[in-house]
Amino acid sequence: DAEALLRAAAAAADASDPRPSLALAQLQLDGKDPAAALRTLHGLRSLSTSPGYVGALVALHERAGDVDAASTALEAALSAEAAPLALLRSGAQFYARHGRWAEAAALRRRLVEAAPRDAAALAALVVAESHVDAEAPPGKGGPE
């Protein structure tokens, strides 16, 4: 069957060529098996900081209801010193979507440092920081 052929192709492929594994993951998703697709995708270390790859991992983990695993996948990619701006932006949106404002603000700060003329990034940083301040206890940066 197609999955067995793709699994063999992925196993035989050079580690720098993710195409057979990506095709296998797509086939697994088409077959309604997101857990198998996640296992396949987690084996692709050559794409570890690619925004599309990381976005797919995060979306699949979110879809499975595992926000912590999504966060772990995101943090692994963001640990690279020169994380792509798109990845910083997506990461900040992920954390904001889940009410994790301190993490969202930290990524927005990195984004503003990398692109200081980005008015949208600065505005998003202000929003994230306001949520962090609102969550802080009185006298510790929160409302009095």
PDB file of C-alpha atoms in Angstrom, residues 49 77-88 110 114:
ATOM      1  CA  THR A  49      13.326  25.843  12.833  1.00  0.00           C
ATOM      2  CA  ALA A  77      12.443  25.697  17.671  1.00  0.00           C
ATOM      3  CA  LEU A  78      12.640  29.078  19.398  1.00  0.00           C
ATOM      4  CA  SER A  79      15.735  28.104  21.347  1.00  0.00           C
ATOM      5  CA  ALA A  80      17.761  28.820  18.215  1.00  0.00           C
ATOM      6  CA  GLU A  81      19.370  32.208  18.660  1.00  0.00           C
ATOM      7  CA  ALA A  82      18.435  33.332  15.149  1.00  0.00           C
ATOM      8  CA  ALA A  83      14.850  32.043  15.065  1.00  0.00           C
ATOM      9  CA  PRO A  84      13.046  33.323  11.950  1.00  0.00           C
ATOM     10  CA  LEU A  85      10.827  36.360  12.523  1.00  0.00           C
ATOM     11  CA  ALA A  86       7.812  34.410  11.261  1.00  0.00           C
ATOM     12  CA  LEU A  87       8.425  31.829  13.966  1.00  0.00           C
ATOM     13  CA  LEU A  88       8.685  34.497  16.677  1.00  0.00           C
ATOM     14  CA  ARG A 110      12.567  39.465  20.746  1.00  0.00           C
ATOM     15  CA  ALA A 114      14.946  42.095  15.700  1.00  0.00           C
TER      16      ALA A 114
END
